[in-house]
Amino acid sequence: MENLGLGLTLMLIGMITVFAILLIVIYLSKGLINIVNKVAPEEAPKKKVETPATAKIDSNIMAIIEAAVKELTAGKGTVTSVEKL
Amino acid sequence: MDILNKLYEMTAFAQTGGDWTFLIMILIAFVLLYLGIVKKYEPLLLIPIGFGVLLANFPGGGMGVVQAASDGTVVLPDGSKEIIWDMPLHKIAHELGLMNFIYYMCIKTGFIPPIIFMGVGALTDFGPMLRNLRLSIFGAGAQFGIFAVLLSALALGFTPQEAASLGIIGGADGPTAIFTTIKLAPHLLGPIAIAAYSYMALVPVIVPLVVKLLCTKKELMINMKQQDKLYPNKTEIKNMRVLKILFPICVTTIVALLVPTAVSLVGMLMFGNLLKELGAMTSRLFETASNAIMNTATIFLGLSVGATMTSDAFLNFTTIGIVVGGFLAFALSIGAGICMAKIFNLFVKKKVNPLVGATGLSAVPMASRVANDIATQYDPKNHVLNYCMASNISGVIGSAVAAGVLISFLG
């Protein structure tokens, strides 16, 4: 009977603790969401703006690419634009 | 003739000593291998475990794990007795063989479970949980089986420590079950690990069984996406990446402060997850944690846990009690999760498919996949995977916390 009493106590304490910890995790996450939304609201916005910018290709690299294209296409091909993928 | 005699003595048949119970164990090994290879029930677990059982049960092979009594006494092959904790590792390897060396070095020391948790963390995406935070609470309901079986085991005469180790099988989390048993009832580690891992592997059988007993077709057809459209979430996550980096750090801190005994499991889980979420910065560590270390740990764990299943250790009433009790714990946990979802539905407008409750036990992501299969059987468009993952992942935290409570009260 003593052991059963211990079992019931453990059940009560265990279930309450598990519920309490998960509730804390849930509310902590909600708090984190609010803080992150305020402090860092956008997900890496700079990268998205930078991707279409194709102009800033090093002139040396551009010259190498143009030379390679000329060589491969026997002078028929020209480079119109270079994009980073 | 002498040579033929010697050849016969070399074989396992000569070393049976008239005890043929090892054949039953070899049959069990074949069944486990069949379930893993043909039925594809968690092959990454069942195949090493099944093969471990096979290796351990050939007389004269010396690959079976020698279980220590509760005071740490082991009987060596020459009949002498030693306290296992006083034996240096090289002596264990020399006297008891390779498998005992792995078992006592990696498993019995409690080294492997947190390492596996790190790998699980590295493979876990907390995104579904963060997007469906209210569903995470079902990870708590499904821990009921642990405590219900603990109570029943106490009534059947198990000691509180043994009963707690038996109940923790209901958490459906192999590493947690092993970790708790090492701390509370190390002499029962073999059968408890086998029961925990076998039931985890049998999630595709047990979950549908309990769901069919407790749920109606109407309940199983509750479409979570429709519910989301009818009652949209108020909180919008604007920067998931930053949130996912902060989450493991904050959860570890909170759990470590409140239940420090659970921190070796939860902490390692969250560390693995942090490595994943930091992306390129820690990609090398993430790859090692989620592949090399995780796979190595799984091989050692599977083989040595399988090797604990020798005929002496397995074919007795305590083990059979553990197997039956473990099944009850598992089924009760699923049932409690389902009932919690049903009660929840009585009070809220935005209904929850009871399958989300059923996946509150750990067994990530298998339980969620099985739940999704059940839901799509009733309505092919009703994909509940992401919603089930929310309760499934929180179930991992829940069972680790339950283990922490048991260890701090009974350890």
Short mmCIF file of N, CA and C in Angstrom, two decimals, chain A residues 3-4 6-8 10-11 13-15 17-19 21-26 28-30 32-33 36-37 40-43, chain B residues 133 136-137 139-140 144 147-148 150-151 154 160 236 238-241 243 246-247 250 254 258-259 340 394 401 405 409-410:
data_model
loop_
_atom_site.label_atom_id
_atom_site.label_comp_id
_atom_site.label_asym_id
_atom_site.label_seq_id
_atom_site.Cartn_x
_atom_site.Cartn_y
_atom_site.Cartn_z
N ASN A 3 3.76 1.56 -1.31
CA ASN A 3 4.28 1.73 -2.65
C ASN A 3 3.23 2.33 -3.59
N LEU A 4 1.96 1.90 -3.38
CA LEU A 4 0.89 2.43 -4.23
C LEU A 4 0.72 3.93 -3.99
N LEU A 6 3.09 5.91 -3.09
CA LEU A 6 4.23 6.52 -3.78
C LEU A 6 3.96 6.62 -5.27
N GLY A 7 3.36 5.53 -5.82
CA GLY A 7 3.04 5.51 -7.25
C GLY A 7 2.08 6.62 -7.63
N LEU A 8 1.02 6.78 -6.78
CA LEU A 8 0.03 7.84 -7.05
C LEU A 8 0.68 9.22 -6.98
N LEU A 10 3.83 9.91 -7.49
CA LEU A 10 4.69 10.08 -8.66
C LEU A 10 3.86 10.41 -9.90
N MET A 11 2.70 9.75 -10.02
CA MET A 11 1.84 10.00 -11.18
C MET A 11 1.40 11.46 -11.19
N ILE A 13 2.73 14.10 -9.50
CA ILE A 13 3.85 15.04 -9.67
C ILE A 13 4.39 14.97 -11.10
N GLY A 14 4.52 13.73 -11.60
CA GLY A 14 5.08 13.56 -12.94
C GLY A 14 4.23 14.22 -14.00
N MET A 15 2.92 13.95 -13.97
CA MET A 15 2.05 14.51 -15.01
C MET A 15 1.99 16.04 -14.91
N THR A 17 4.31 17.99 -13.69
CA THR A 17 5.60 18.55 -14.16
C THR A 17 5.67 18.55 -15.68
N VAL A 18 5.28 17.42 -16.29
CA VAL A 18 5.36 17.33 -17.75
C VAL A 18 4.47 18.41 -18.39
N PHE A 19 3.23 18.52 -17.88
CA PHE A 19 2.32 19.56 -18.41
C PHE A 19 2.92 20.95 -18.20
N ILE A 21 6.05 21.88 -17.74
CA ILE A 21 7.25 22.17 -18.57
C ILE A 21 6.82 22.44 -20.01
N LEU A 22 5.90 21.61 -20.53
CA LEU A 22 5.49 21.84 -21.93
C LEU A 22 4.74 23.16 -22.08
N LEU A 23 3.93 23.51 -21.06
CA LEU A 23 3.25 24.82 -21.11
C LEU A 23 4.28 25.95 -21.10
N ILE A 24 5.31 25.78 -20.25
CA ILE A 24 6.37 26.80 -20.20
C ILE A 24 7.06 26.88 -21.57
N VAL A 25 7.35 25.70 -22.16
CA VAL A 25 8.00 25.70 -23.48
C VAL A 25 7.11 26.41 -24.50
N ILE A 26 5.78 26.14 -24.44
CA ILE A 26 4.85 26.76 -25.39
C ILE A 26 4.84 28.29 -25.22
N LEU A 28 7.05 30.13 -23.67
CA LEU A 28 8.40 30.64 -23.97
C LEU A 28 8.54 30.83 -25.48
N SER A 29 8.07 29.84 -26.24
CA SER A 29 8.17 29.93 -27.71
C SER A 29 7.33 31.09 -28.22
N LYS A 30 6.13 31.27 -27.63
CA LYS A 30 5.28 32.40 -28.06
C LYS A 30 6.01 33.72 -27.79
N LEU A 32 9.23 34.11 -27.56
CA LEU A 32 10.35 34.20 -28.51
C LEU A 32 9.87 34.69 -29.87
N ILE A 33 8.71 34.14 -30.30
CA ILE A 33 8.16 34.55 -31.61
C ILE A 33 7.92 36.06 -31.60
N VAL A 36 11.30 37.93 -31.59
CA VAL A 36 11.97 37.83 -32.90
C VAL A 36 11.22 38.66 -33.94
N ASN A 37 9.88 38.61 -33.90
CA ASN A 37 9.08 39.40 -34.86
C ASN A 37 9.39 40.89 -34.72
N ALA A 40 13.94 41.10 -35.15
CA ALA A 40 14.48 40.70 -36.47
C ALA A 40 13.34 40.20 -37.35
N PRO A 41 12.47 41.13 -37.78
CA PRO A 41 11.23 40.71 -38.42
C PRO A 41 11.39 40.04 -39.79
N GLU A 42 12.44 40.39 -40.53
CA GLU A 42 12.51 39.84 -41.89
C GLU A 42 13.59 38.78 -41.99
N GLU A 43 13.27 37.78 -42.78
CA GLU A 43 14.20 36.66 -42.94
C GLU A 43 15.19 36.97 -44.04
N LEU B 133 1.98 25.59 -32.05
CA LEU B 133 2.37 25.48 -30.64
C LEU B 133 1.28 24.88 -29.75
N SER B 136 1.33 21.21 -29.23
CA SER B 136 2.46 20.63 -28.50
C SER B 136 2.05 20.07 -27.15
N ILE B 137 0.97 20.57 -26.61
CA ILE B 137 0.57 20.15 -25.27
C ILE B 137 0.17 18.66 -25.25
N GLY B 139 1.84 16.37 -26.32
CA GLY B 139 3.05 15.61 -25.95
C GLY B 139 3.08 15.30 -24.47
N ALA B 140 2.30 16.04 -23.69
CA ALA B 140 2.24 15.77 -22.24
C ALA B 140 1.22 14.68 -21.94
N PHE B 144 0.93 9.72 -19.95
CA PHE B 144 0.12 9.11 -18.89
C PHE B 144 0.43 7.62 -18.72
N PHE B 147 3.05 6.56 -16.17
CA PHE B 147 2.71 6.56 -14.75
C PHE B 147 1.63 5.53 -14.41
N ALA B 148 0.74 5.26 -15.38
CA ALA B 148 -0.30 4.25 -15.15
C ALA B 148 0.34 2.88 -14.99
N LEU B 150 3.47 2.33 -14.16
CA LEU B 150 4.28 2.38 -12.93
C LEU B 150 3.41 1.95 -11.74
N LEU B 151 2.20 2.49 -11.72
CA LEU B 151 1.27 2.18 -10.63
C LEU B 151 0.89 0.69 -10.65
N LEU B 154 3.73 -1.51 -9.53
CA LEU B 154 3.90 -1.48 -8.07
C LEU B 154 2.90 -2.42 -7.42
N PRO B 160 9.69 0.18 -6.58
CA PRO B 160 9.41 1.46 -7.26
C PRO B 160 10.37 1.74 -8.40
N GLU B 236 1.97 35.19 -36.31
CA GLU B 236 2.68 34.88 -37.55
C GLU B 236 4.18 34.89 -37.25
N LYS B 238 7.72 35.67 -38.36
CA LYS B 238 8.33 36.47 -39.43
C LYS B 238 9.76 36.05 -39.75
N ASN B 239 10.42 35.43 -38.77
CA ASN B 239 11.80 35.02 -39.03
C ASN B 239 12.07 33.66 -38.38
N MET B 240 11.71 32.63 -39.12
CA MET B 240 11.80 31.27 -38.59
C MET B 240 13.25 30.89 -38.28
N ARG B 241 14.19 31.37 -39.10
CA ARG B 241 15.59 30.96 -38.93
C ARG B 241 16.13 31.38 -37.56
N LEU B 243 14.38 32.23 -34.98
CA LEU B 243 13.58 31.57 -33.94
C LEU B 243 14.11 30.16 -33.67
N LEU B 246 17.26 30.31 -31.60
CA LEU B 246 17.05 30.68 -30.20
C LEU B 246 16.36 29.57 -29.41
N PHE B 247 15.45 28.84 -30.10
CA PHE B 247 14.62 27.84 -29.43
C PHE B 247 15.43 26.80 -28.63
N CYS B 250 17.11 28.38 -25.50
CA CYS B 250 16.17 28.78 -24.43
C CYS B 250 15.55 27.56 -23.76
N ILE B 254 15.76 26.54 -19.74
CA ILE B 254 14.58 26.40 -18.88
C ILE B 254 14.50 25.00 -18.28
N LEU B 258 14.72 23.77 -14.31
CA LEU B 258 13.58 23.19 -13.61
C LEU B 258 13.74 21.70 -13.32
N VAL B 259 14.22 20.92 -14.30
CA VAL B 259 14.41 19.48 -14.08
C VAL B 259 15.84 19.11 -14.50
N MET B 340 -7.18 12.81 -24.56
CA MET B 340 -6.92 14.22 -24.29
C MET B 340 -7.39 15.08 -25.47
N SER B 394 7.14 17.35 -29.30
CA SER B 394 7.02 17.77 -27.90
C SER B 394 6.96 16.54 -27.00
N VAL B 401 11.40 14.68 -19.78
CA VAL B 401 11.07 15.34 -18.51
C VAL B 401 10.50 14.32 -17.52
N VAL B 405 11.89 13.34 -13.84
CA VAL B 405 11.13 13.33 -12.58
C VAL B 405 11.34 12.00 -11.86
N PHE B 409 13.19 11.42 -8.20
CA PHE B 409 12.46 10.94 -7.03
C PHE B 409 12.92 9.56 -6.57
N LEU B 410 13.34 8.72 -7.53
CA LEU B 410 13.64 7.33 -7.15
C LEU B 410 15.13 6.97 -7.25
#
